[in-house]
């Protein structure tokens, strides 16, 4: 994700921070014994926010690969390069 532009990184970080706040609300609701519907609704919001952040990270990496296909690598030693096969695996892990 190091090659994602600053605006994309900011948006992803903001989405994750919102999810962090939502998770805090879920924990607080569980601790005070809130209605299960309210807890599950909040938990669904956290899950959705995390999924969207994950998809945005993968989409950003895919755009980088499409913009510069020569940078695609299968080497385990290159921490910045992500092969299309790895992207597919990451994408499917969120689906």
Tab-separated table of N, CA and C in Angstrom:
chain	number	residue	atom	x	y	z
A	1	UNK	N	0.809	-1.178	0.000
A	1	UNK	CA	0.000	0.000	0.000
A	1	UNK	C	0.857	1.248	0.000
A	2	UNK	N	2.141	1.095	0.024
A	2	UNK	CA	3.032	2.245	0.120
A	2	UNK	C	2.947	3.164	-1.080
A	3	UNK	N	2.485	2.663	-2.215
A	3	UNK	CA	2.445	3.509	-3.402
A	3	UNK	C	1.094	4.197	-3.608
A	4	UNK	N	0.127	3.947	-2.728
A	4	UNK	CA	-1.167	4.613	-2.854
A	4	UNK	C	-0.988	6.108	-2.612
A	5	UNK	N	-1.769	6.905	-3.335
A	5	UNK	CA	-1.627	8.344	-3.162
A	5	UNK	C	-2.101	8.775	-1.774
A	6	UNK	N	-1.671	9.941	-1.363
A	6	UNK	CA	-1.944	10.434	-0.015
A	6	UNK	C	-3.434	10.567	0.263
A	7	UNK	N	-4.206	10.990	-0.724
A	7	UNK	CA	-5.653	11.153	-0.531
A	7	UNK	C	-6.322	9.805	-0.294
A	8	UNK	N	-5.920	8.786	-1.043
A	8	UNK	CA	-6.476	7.442	-0.853
A	8	UNK	C	-6.115	6.918	0.527
A	9	UNK	N	-4.870	7.107	0.925
A	9	UNK	CA	-4.443	6.654	2.253
A	9	UNK	C	-5.221	7.370	3.352
A	10	UNK	N	-5.473	8.655	3.169
A	10	UNK	CA	-6.224	9.434	4.160
A	10	UNK	C	-7.643	8.891	4.283
A	11	UNK	N	-8.272	8.612	3.133
A	11	UNK	CA	-9.634	8.078	3.149
A	11	UNK	C	-9.694	6.709	3.829
A	12	UNK	N	-8.728	5.862	3.534
A	12	UNK	CA	-8.691	4.535	4.155
A	12	UNK	C	-8.486	4.665	5.658
A	13	UNK	N	-7.557	5.512	6.069
A	13	UNK	CA	-7.305	5.718	7.498
A	13	UNK	C	-8.543	6.253	8.199
A	14	UNK	N	-9.251	7.185	7.572
A	14	UNK	CA	-10.482	7.723	8.165
A	14	UNK	C	-11.540	6.643	8.318
A	15	UNK	N	-11.670	5.806	7.315
A	15	UNK	CA	-12.655	4.712	7.379
A	15	UNK	C	-12.303	3.759	8.523
A	16	UNK	N	-11.026	3.461	8.677
A	16	UNK	CA	-10.599	2.565	9.759
A	16	UNK	C	-10.794	3.207	11.131
A	17	UNK	N	-10.579	4.501	11.221
A	17	UNK	CA	-10.808	5.201	12.492
A	17	UNK	C	-12.290	5.190	12.859
A	18	UNK	N	-13.166	5.351	11.862
A	18	UNK	CA	-14.606	5.254	12.118
A	18	UNK	C	-14.960	3.849	12.600
A	19	UNK	N	-14.379	2.848	11.978
A	19	UNK	CA	-14.629	1.470	12.396
A	19	UNK	C	-14.144	1.247	13.822
A	20	UNK	N	-13.019	1.842	14.155
A	20	UNK	CA	-12.486	1.726	15.517
A	20	UNK	C	-13.473	2.333	16.522
A	21	UNK	N	-14.032	3.486	16.181
A	21	UNK	CA	-15.030	4.113	17.047
A	21	UNK	C	-16.289	3.267	17.160
A	22	UNK	N	-16.714	2.701	16.047
A	22	UNK	CA	-17.902	1.835	16.057
A	22	UNK	C	-17.650	0.591	16.900
A	23	UNK	N	-16.442	0.035	16.819
A	23	UNK	CA	-16.113	-1.142	17.616
A	23	UNK	C	-16.133	-0.803	19.103
A	24	UNK	N	-15.646	0.381	19.440
A	24	UNK	CA	-15.718	0.827	20.828
A	24	UNK	C	-17.160	0.887	21.311
A	25	UNK	N	-18.060	1.357	20.438
A	25	UNK	CA	-19.481	1.417	20.790
A	25	UNK	C	-20.062	0.015	20.970
A	26	UNK	N	-19.620	-0.938	20.152
A	26	UNK	CA	-20.090	-2.318	20.286
A	26	UNK	C	-19.635	-2.891	21.632
A	27	UNK	N	-18.385	-2.678	21.958
A	27	UNK	CA	-17.854	-3.195	23.224
A	27	UNK	C	-18.614	-2.592	24.402
A	28	UNK	N	-18.831	-1.281	24.343
A	28	UNK	CA	-19.572	-0.611	25.427
A	28	UNK	C	-20.999	-1.151	25.527
A	29	UNK	N	-21.634	-1.391	24.386
A	29	UNK	CA	-23.001	-1.915	24.384
A	29	UNK	C	-23.060	-3.311	24.991
A	30	UNK	N	-22.068	-4.136	24.677
A	30	UNK	CA	-22.019	-5.489	25.248
A	30	UNK	C	-21.794	-5.400	26.756
A	31	UNK	N	-20.894	-4.535	27.166
A	31	UNK	CA	-20.580	-4.420	28.597
A	31	UNK	C	-21.768	-3.914	29.421
A	32	UNK	N	-22.605	-3.088	28.833
A	32	UNK	CA	-23.760	-2.600	29.600
A	32	UNK	C	-25.010	-3.451	29.362
A	33	UNK	N	-24.854	-4.539	28.609
A	33	UNK	CA	-25.962	-5.470	28.406
A	33	UNK	C	-27.060	-4.935	27.512
A	34	UNK	N	-26.683	-4.178	26.499
A	34	UNK	CA	-27.661	-3.599	25.578
A	34	UNK	C	-28.411	-4.681	24.803
A	35	UNK	N	-29.527	-4.270	24.230
A	35	UNK	CA	-30.358	-5.140	23.415
A	35	UNK	C	-29.521	-5.765	22.297
A	36	UNK	N	-29.727	-7.040	22.056
A	36	UNK	CA	-28.925	-7.751	21.061
A	36	UNK	C	-29.076	-7.150	19.666
A	37	UNK	N	-30.257	-6.633	19.337
A	37	UNK	CA	-30.446	-6.023	18.018
A	37	UNK	C	-29.531	-4.824	17.834
A	38	UNK	N	-29.416	-4.002	18.877
A	38	UNK	CA	-28.550	-2.822	18.797
A	38	UNK	C	-27.085	-3.232	18.655
A	39	UNK	N	-26.689	-4.255	19.394
A	39	UNK	CA	-25.299	-4.730	19.329
A	39	UNK	C	-24.994	-5.280	17.944
A	40	UNK	N	-25.877	-6.110	17.422
A	40	UNK	CA	-25.651	-6.716	16.108
A	40	UNK	C	-25.657	-5.651	15.011
A	41	UNK	N	-26.515	-4.661	15.132
A	41	UNK	CA	-26.548	-3.575	14.150
A	41	UNK	C	-25.220	-2.817	14.140
A	42	UNK	N	-24.714	-2.507	15.322
A	42	UNK	CA	-23.418	-1.823	15.420
A	42	UNK	C	-22.297	-2.714	14.887
A	43	UNK	N	-22.352	-3.990	15.212
A	43	UNK	CA	-21.326	-4.925	14.743
A	43	UNK	C	-21.341	-5.032	13.225
A	44	UNK	N	-22.522	-5.033	12.630
A	44	UNK	CA	-22.631	-5.064	11.167
A	44	UNK	C	-22.002	-3.814	10.554
A	45	UNK	N	-22.166	-2.673	11.210
A	45	UNK	CA	-21.553	-1.435	10.713
A	45	UNK	C	-20.030	-1.514	10.764
A	46	UNK	N	-19.500	-2.090	11.833
A	46	UNK	CA	-18.042	-2.264	11.943
A	46	UNK	C	-17.542	-3.189	10.838
A	47	UNK	N	-18.219	-4.298	10.657
A	47	UNK	CA	-17.829	-5.263	9.631
A	47	UNK	C	-17.836	-4.628	8.247
A	48	UNK	N	-18.874	-3.878	7.956
A	48	UNK	CA	-18.985	-3.215	6.657
A	48	UNK	C	-17.853	-2.207	6.463
A	49	UNK	N	-17.558	-1.424	7.486
A	49	UNK	CA	-16.489	-0.423	7.383
A	49	UNK	C	-15.141	-1.096	7.144
A	50	UNK	N	-14.879	-2.182	7.839
A	50	UNK	CA	-13.613	-2.897	7.655
A	50	UNK	C	-13.523	-3.520	6.261
A	51	UNK	N	-14.626	-4.108	5.807
A	51	UNK	CA	-14.642	-4.685	4.461
A	51	UNK	C	-14.369	-3.620	3.403
A	52	UNK	N	-15.029	-2.476	3.536
A	52	UNK	CA	-14.838	-1.402	2.565
A	52	UNK	C	-13.399	-0.901	2.573
A	53	UNK	N	-12.796	-0.803	3.741
A	53	UNK	CA	-11.396	-0.384	3.816
A	53	UNK	C	-10.500	-1.416	3.128
A	54	UNK	N	-10.760	-2.678	3.380
A	54	UNK	CA	-9.972	-3.737	2.744
A	54	UNK	C	-10.100	-3.718	1.235
A	55	UNK	N	-11.324	-3.548	0.742
A	55	UNK	CA	-11.531	-3.488	-0.701
A	55	UNK	C	-10.846	-2.267	-1.304
A	56	UNK	N	-10.855	-1.143	-0.582
A	56	UNK	CA	-10.194	0.058	-1.089
A	56	UNK	C	-8.676	-0.145	-1.157
A	57	UNK	N	-8.117	-0.808	-0.179
A	57	UNK	CA	-6.682	-1.103	-0.197
A	57	UNK	C	-6.339	-1.981	-1.393
A	58	UNK	N	-7.133	-3.015	-1.618
A	58	UNK	CA	-6.887	-3.919	-2.747
A	58	UNK	C	-7.096	-3.187	-4.074
A	59	UNK	N	-8.138	-2.373	-4.162
A	59	UNK	CA	-8.397	-1.623	-5.398
A	59	UNK	C	-7.229	-0.692	-5.712
A	60	UNK	N	-6.683	-0.067	-4.697
A	60	UNK	CA	-5.543	0.823	-4.886
A	60	UNK	C	-4.334	0.046	-5.410
A	61	UNK	N	-4.104	-1.130	-4.837
A	61	UNK	CA	-2.985	-1.958	-5.294
A	61	UNK	C	-3.210	-2.425	-6.727
A	62	UNK	N	-4.455	-2.752	-7.074
A	62	UNK	CA	-4.753	-3.186	-8.435
A	62	UNK	C	-4.526	-2.051	-9.429
A	63	UNK	N	-4.909	-0.836	-9.050
A	63	UNK	CA	-4.677	0.310	-9.922
A	63	UNK	C	-3.182	0.505	-10.143
A	64	UNK	N	-2.391	0.329	-9.092
A	64	UNK	CA	-0.942	0.447	-9.230
A	64	UNK	C	-0.395	-0.602	-10.185
A	65	UNK	N	-0.894	-1.835	-10.066
A	65	UNK	CA	-0.428	-2.911	-10.952
A	65	UNK	C	-0.812	-2.638	-12.396
A	66	UNK	N	-2.019	-2.111	-12.610
A	66	UNK	CA	-2.463	-1.816	-13.971
A	66	UNK	C	-1.697	-0.636	-14.555
A	67	UNK	N	-1.373	0.336	-13.710
A	67	UNK	CA	-0.642	1.510	-14.176
A	67	UNK	C	0.804	1.167	-14.504
A	68	UNK	N	1.373	0.215	-13.757
A	68	UNK	CA	2.773	-0.164	-13.959
A	68	UNK	C	2.919	-1.681	-13.850
A	69	UNK	N	2.465	-2.418	-14.879
A	69	UNK	CA	2.498	-3.880	-14.799
A	69	UNK	C	3.907	-4.443	-14.675
A	70	UNK	N	4.917	-3.696	-15.057
A	70	UNK	CA	6.296	-4.174	-14.933
A	70	UNK	C	6.713	-4.304	-13.476
A	71	UNK	N	6.022	-3.587	-12.571
A	71	UNK	CA	6.377	-3.646	-11.156
A	71	UNK	C	5.780	-4.864	-10.460
A	72	UNK	N	4.877	-5.579	-11.144
A	72	UNK	CA	4.273	-6.778	-10.559
A	72	UNK	C	5.357	-7.817	-10.333
A	73	UNK	N	5.286	-8.491	-9.170
A	73	UNK	CA	6.309	-9.465	-8.835
A	73	UNK	C	5.720	-10.628	-8.061
A	74	UNK	N	6.361	-11.765	-8.165
A	74	UNK	CA	5.996	-12.916	-7.351
A	74	UNK	C	7.051	-13.163	-6.289
A	75	UNK	N	8.041	-12.300	-6.196
A	75	UNK	CA	9.140	-12.475	-5.262
A	75	UNK	C	8.690	-12.231	-3.830
A	76	UNK	N	9.037	-13.148	-2.952
A	76	UNK	CA	8.687	-12.995	-1.547
A	76	UNK	C	9.586	-11.978	-0.861
A	77	UNK	N	10.683	-11.619	-1.475
A	77	UNK	CA	11.607	-10.687	-0.836
A	77	UNK	C	11.250	-9.239	-1.114
A	78	UNK	N	10.434	-8.958	-2.099
A	78	UNK	CA	10.042	-7.592	-2.431
A	78	UNK	C	8.771	-7.261	-1.663
A	79	UNK	N	8.880	-6.443	-0.592
A	79	UNK	CA	7.737	-6.177	0.264
A	79	UNK	C	6.751	-5.204	-0.357
A	80	UNK	N	7.153	-4.427	-1.346
A	80	UNK	CA	6.240	-3.465	-1.959
A	80	UNK	C	5.464	-4.065	-3.120
A	81	UNK	N	6.026	-5.040	-3.817
A	81	UNK	CA	5.368	-5.620	-4.979
A	81	UNK	C	4.353	-6.661	-4.577
A	82	UNK	N	3.178	-6.587	-5.194
A	82	UNK	CA	2.124	-7.571	-4.955
A	82	UNK	C	1.699	-8.091	-6.310
A	83	UNK	N	1.785	-9.403	-6.481
A	83	UNK	CA	1.400	-9.983	-7.764
A	83	UNK	C	-0.116	-9.992	-7.906
A	84	UNK	N	-0.569	-10.125	-9.139
A	84	UNK	CA	-2.000	-10.197	-9.377
A	84	UNK	C	-2.596	-11.420	-8.667
A	85	UNK	N	-1.860	-12.513	-8.598
A	85	UNK	CA	-2.345	-13.703	-7.895
A	85	UNK	C	-2.524	-13.402	-6.404
A	86	UNK	N	-1.589	-12.661	-5.841
A	86	UNK	CA	-1.716	-12.289	-4.428
A	86	UNK	C	-2.901	-11.349	-4.209
A	87	UNK	N	-3.093	-10.403	-5.138
A	87	UNK	CA	-4.226	-9.499	-5.048
A	87	UNK	C	-5.541	-10.264	-5.100
A	88	UNK	N	-5.601	-11.241	-5.994
A	88	UNK	CA	-6.806	-12.047	-6.114
A	88	UNK	C	-7.076	-12.787	-4.813
A	89	UNK	N	-6.025	-13.361	-4.237
A	89	UNK	CA	-6.166	-14.082	-2.978
A	89	UNK	C	-6.634	-13.148	-1.860
A	90	UNK	N	-6.063	-11.946	-1.802
A	90	UNK	CA	-6.472	-10.970	-0.799
A	90	UNK	C	-7.922	-10.564	-1.000
A	91	UNK	N	-8.294	-10.319	-2.250
A	91	UNK	CA	-9.669	-9.933	-2.563
A	91	UNK	C	-10.638	-11.020	-2.111
A	92	UNK	N	-10.329	-12.251	-2.453
A	92	UNK	CA	-11.218	-13.356	-2.099
A	92	UNK	C	-11.284	-13.587	-0.593
A	93	UNK	N	-10.223	-13.221	0.117
A	93	UNK	CA	-10.269	-13.383	1.576
A	93	UNK	C	-11.269	-12.426	2.215
A	94	UNK	N	-11.591	-11.328	1.537
A	94	UNK	CA	-12.589	-10.391	2.048
A	94	UNK	C	-13.999	-10.725	1.584
A	95	UNK	N	-14.098	-11.482	0.508
A	95	UNK	CA	-15.417	-11.763	-0.070
A	95	UNK	C	-16.156	-12.819	0.729
